[in-house]
Structure formats: C-alpha cells, structure tokens
CSV table of C-alpha atoms in Angstrom, one decimal:
chain,number,residue,atom,x,y,z
A,1062,MET,CA,261.6,63.9,218.4
A,1063,PRO,CA,263.1,66.7,216.3
A,1064,SER,CA,260.9,69.3,214.4
A,1065,SER,CA,261.6,70.7,210.9
A,1066,ILE,CA,260.9,73.5,209.0
A,1067,HIS,CA,259.6,72.5,205.8
A,1068,GLN,CA,259.8,75.5,203.1
A,1069,GLN,CA,256.4,75.0,201.3
A,1070,THR,CA,255.4,78.4,200.0
A,1071,HIS,CA,251.7,80.2,200.6
A,1072,GLN,CA,250.9,83.5,200.0
A,1073,SER,CA,247.5,83.7,202.1
A,1074,GLY,CA,246.1,86.1,204.8
A,1075,SER,CA,247.2,88.6,207.1
A,1076,ALA,CA,247.6,88.6,210.5
A,1077,SER,CA,246.0,91.5,213.0
A,1078,GLY,CA,248.1,94.5,212.1
A,1079,LEU,CA,251.1,92.8,210.7
A,1080,ASP,CA,251.8,93.1,206.8
A,1081,LEU,CA,252.4,89.3,206.5
A,1082,TYR,CA,250.9,89.2,203.2
A,1083,ASN,CA,254.2,89.3,201.6
A,1084,LYS,CA,256.3,87.0,203.5
A,1085,PRO,CA,256.4,83.4,202.2
A,1086,SER,CA,255.0,80.9,205.0
A,1087,PHE,CA,255.7,77.5,205.4
A,1088,LYS,CA,254.7,74.1,207.5
A,1089,VAL,CA,256.5,72.8,210.2
A,1090,TYR,CA,256.3,69.3,210.7
A,1091,SER,CA,258.1,66.4,212.9
A,1092,LYS,CA,260.4,63.6,211.5
A,1093,ALA,CA,258.4,61.2,213.5
A,1094,GLU,CA,255.0,62.0,212.1
A,1095,PRO,CA,255.2,64.0,208.9
A,1096,ASP,CA,251.6,64.3,208.4
A,1097,PHE,CA,251.1,66.4,211.5
A,1098,HIS,CA,252.0,69.9,211.3
A,1099,LEU,CA,252.3,72.5,213.9
A,1100,THR,CA,249.3,75.1,214.6
A,1101,ILE,CA,247.5,76.8,217.0
A,1102,ARG,CA,244.6,75.3,218.7
A,1103,ASP,CA,242.8,77.2,221.6
A,1104,GLY,CA,245.5,79.3,222.0
A,1105,ARG,CA,248.1,76.5,222.6
A,1106,VAL,CA,250.8,75.4,220.0
A,1107,ILE,CA,250.1,71.4,219.2
A,1108,LEU,CA,250.4,69.4,216.1
A,1109,ALA,CA,247.1,68.5,213.8
A,1110,ARG,CA,246.9,66.2,211.0
A,1111,SER,CA,247.8,68.2,207.8
A,1112,ASN,CA,245.1,70.1,206.7
A,1113,PRO,CA,245.9,72.8,203.8
A,1114,SER,CA,242.6,75.0,204.5
A,1115,ASP,CA,243.9,75.5,208.4
A,1116,GLU,CA,245.4,79.0,208.1
A,1117,PHE,CA,246.9,78.3,211.3
A,1118,GLN,CA,249.2,75.8,210.1
A,1119,ASN,CA,251.1,78.5,208.2
A,1120,TRP,CA,254.3,80.3,209.8
A,1121,PHE,CA,257.1,82.6,208.6
A,1122,LYS,CA,260.6,82.9,210.0
A,1123,ASP,CA,261.4,86.5,210.7
A,1124,GLU,CA,265.2,86.9,210.8
A,1125,LYS,CA,265.8,90.6,211.3
A,1126,PHE,CA,267.9,90.1,214.4
A,1127,SER,CA,269.6,86.9,212.5
A,1128,THR,CA,272.7,89.0,211.7
A,1129,ARG,CA,273.0,90.2,215.5
A,1130,VAL,CA,271.8,87.3,217.3
A,1131,LYS,CA,273.4,83.7,217.1
A,1132,ASP,CA,273.3,80.4,219.2
A,1133,SER,CA,276.5,79.1,220.9
A,1134,GLU,CA,277.0,77.2,217.8
A,1135,GLY,CA,276.9,80.5,215.3
A,1136,CYS,CA,273.6,79.7,213.8
A,1137,PRO,CA,271.3,82.7,213.0
A,1138,ALA,CA,268.1,83.7,215.3
A,1139,PHE,CA,264.6,83.8,214.0
A,1140,ALA,CA,261.0,84.4,215.6
A,1141,LEU,CA,258.6,81.7,214.4
A,1142,VAL,CA,255.5,83.9,213.8
A,1143,ASN,CA,252.1,82.3,212.7
A,1144,LYS,CA,250.6,83.9,209.7
A,1145,ALA,CA,247.0,83.6,210.8
A,1146,THR,CA,247.4,85.1,214.3
A,1147,GLY,CA,250.8,87.1,214.0
A,1148,GLN,CA,251.6,85.3,217.5
A,1149,ALA,CA,255.1,84.4,218.1
A,1150,ILE,CA,256.2,81.1,219.9
A,1151,LYS,CA,257.9,81.9,222.9
A,1152,HIS,CA,260.3,80.0,225.1
A,1153,SER,CA,258.5,77.8,228.1
A,1154,ILE,CA,259.6,78.0,231.2
A,1155,GLY,CA,261.5,75.1,231.1
A,1156,GLU,CA,262.2,71.3,229.9
A,1157,ALA,CA,258.5,69.6,229.2
A,1158,ASN,CA,256.6,72.6,229.6
A,1159,PRO,CA,254.5,73.8,226.8
A,1160,VAL,CA,255.7,76.7,224.5
A,1161,GLN,CA,253.6,79.8,224.5
A,1162,LEU,CA,252.3,82.1,222.4
A,1163,ILE,CA,252.6,86.1,222.5
A,1164,PRO,CA,251.7,89.2,220.3
A,1165,TYR,CA,254.8,89.6,217.8
A,1166,ASN,CA,256.3,92.9,217.5
A,1167,PRO,CA,258.9,92.9,214.9
A,1168,ASP,CA,260.5,96.1,216.5
A,1169,VAL,CA,261.3,94.9,219.8
A,1170,LEU,CA,264.1,92.5,220.4
A,1171,ASP,CA,263.2,89.9,222.6
A,1172,GLU,CA,265.4,86.9,223.3
A,1173,SER,CA,262.5,84.7,224.6
A,1174,ILE,CA,261.0,84.3,221.5
A,1175,LEU,CA,264.5,83.7,219.4
A,1176,TRP,CA,265.0,80.1,218.0
A,1177,THR,CA,267.7,78.4,215.7
A,1178,GLN,CA,267.9,75.6,213.6
A,1179,SER,CA,270.5,72.9,214.0
A,1180,LYS,CA,272.5,71.4,211.3
A,1181,ASP,CA,270.6,69.1,208.9
A,1182,LEU,CA,270.0,65.8,211.1
A,1183,GLY,CA,269.6,63.5,208.0
A,1184,ASP,CA,266.9,63.6,205.2
A,1185,GLY,CA,266.4,67.5,205.3
A,1186,PHE,CA,265.3,67.4,209.0
A,1187,ARG,CA,266.6,70.4,211.5
A,1188,ALA,CA,265.8,70.4,214.9
A,1189,VAL,CA,264.3,73.8,216.1
A,1190,ARG,CA,265.9,75.1,219.6
A,1191,MET,CA,266.0,78.1,222.1
A,1192,VAL,CA,268.7,80.5,221.0
A,1193,ASN,CA,270.0,80.7,224.6
A,1194,ASN,CA,269.9,77.3,225.0
A,1195,THR,CA,270.7,74.5,222.1
A,1196,HIS,CA,270.4,71.7,224.3
A,1197,LEU,CA,266.6,72.4,224.4
A,1198,ASN,CA,264.5,71.6,221.4
A,1199,VAL,CA,260.9,72.0,220.0
A,1200,ASP,CA,259.2,68.6,220.5
A,1201,ALA,CA,256.0,66.7,220.8
A,1202,PHE,CA,255.4,65.8,223.9
A,1203,HIS,CA,255.2,62.0,224.4
A,1204,GLY,CA,255.4,62.1,220.6
A,1205,ASP,CA,257.7,58.8,220.8
A,1206,LYS,CA,256.1,55.6,219.8
A,1207,LYS,CA,256.7,54.2,223.3
A,1208,SER,CA,254.4,56.6,224.7
A,1209,GLY,CA,251.9,56.7,222.0
A,1210,GLY,CA,253.2,58.7,219.5
A,1211,VAL,CA,252.1,61.9,217.5
A,1212,ARG,CA,248.2,62.3,217.4
A,1213,ASP,CA,246.0,65.1,216.8
A,1214,GLY,CA,246.4,67.9,219.7
A,1215,THR,CA,250.0,66.5,220.8
A,1216,THR,CA,251.3,69.3,222.8
A,1217,ILE,CA,254.6,71.2,221.7
A,1218,VAL,CA,257.2,71.4,224.5
A,1219,LEU,CA,260.7,71.9,225.0
A,1220,TRP,CA,262.8,69.0,225.4
A,1221,LYS,CA,266.5,68.0,225.9
A,1222,TRP,CA,268.1,66.8,222.5
A,1223,ASN,CA,267.5,63.1,222.4
A,1224,LYS,CA,269.6,62.8,218.9
A,1225,GLY,CA,266.5,62.6,217.3
A,1226,ASP,CA,265.6,59.4,218.6
A,1227,TYR,CA,261.5,59.0,218.4
A,1228,VAL,CA,261.1,54.8,218.3
C-alpha cells in the first residue's frame, strides 16, 4: 500500500533547535486508509487516526540536496522530517523492517534519510521510496485488507513495490 504526501500547510511549532517554524508542513497518509496519518509514538513511526491536535502528525520535506541527489529515475531526493521532534525518517535495515528515526542535521548529506516520490499512481497518490533503492517503499506493515488493514499503531516498514495493491 503506497503512502502519499498530501500538502496541507500548517505553521505551528518548532522542533528542538531547528528553525522549522517557517517551513510549511503537511500530513502523510495512506491510499488504503486516508483517515490515518504518519506520526511518531513511543519513538516509532506509525499510522494513527487523523488528529488535528497531534503535532507529531506534521512533517516537512527538506529538499536541500535535491539538485545533487536523485534516484535511478531522476526524481529529486528529500529528507522527511517531523516538525514536532526534528527527527528524520531513516531507512530500515531491509525489507519488512520498521523505518527508524534519527536527529536531523540539515548540514550533513546522509543518504540513509533521503527519499524520493514516484510518479502519480492515480488520484494524486505517490509512493515514498528509498533514494538508493526505488523498489522499497514506505508501507504500512500488514496494512492490506487480507491482513486486517490499517489500524491505530500500524508500524511503518519498507516493502517491495506491489503496484499499489492494498486489497
């Protein structure tokens, strides 16, 4: 099930030491269950029911290295940073493993926190994938209907591209 970056601008908060106040933030949600947004809970990246007062559901894309780093299809790289914590989502150790969080340093080029977006999958959705392996996408672990679907607390992992199939 591909995740999508949905631009929904917010101007609240500032994370530890980073000047994020002026950066527009957005929600990241899944095509399989748009009412669930990417968030941080207990140090983990998960999906949770949409909650406008949950500041951990706000993210921004830092595209500082986008002109220098691109994926194999030529799509520009970005870091996905939580606006509340200042942590960036880091690639997992491999397929079916949870993505990680690390403190974000905008002055360091760290490929392990760089992502790209696929072309439009239809209905405005785009897969978020590793910059150095476009076959591994950000995915909701067991988020397909056959496995029980997306629910509060669904873990975010990297998963092989499945053509957007979440049924």
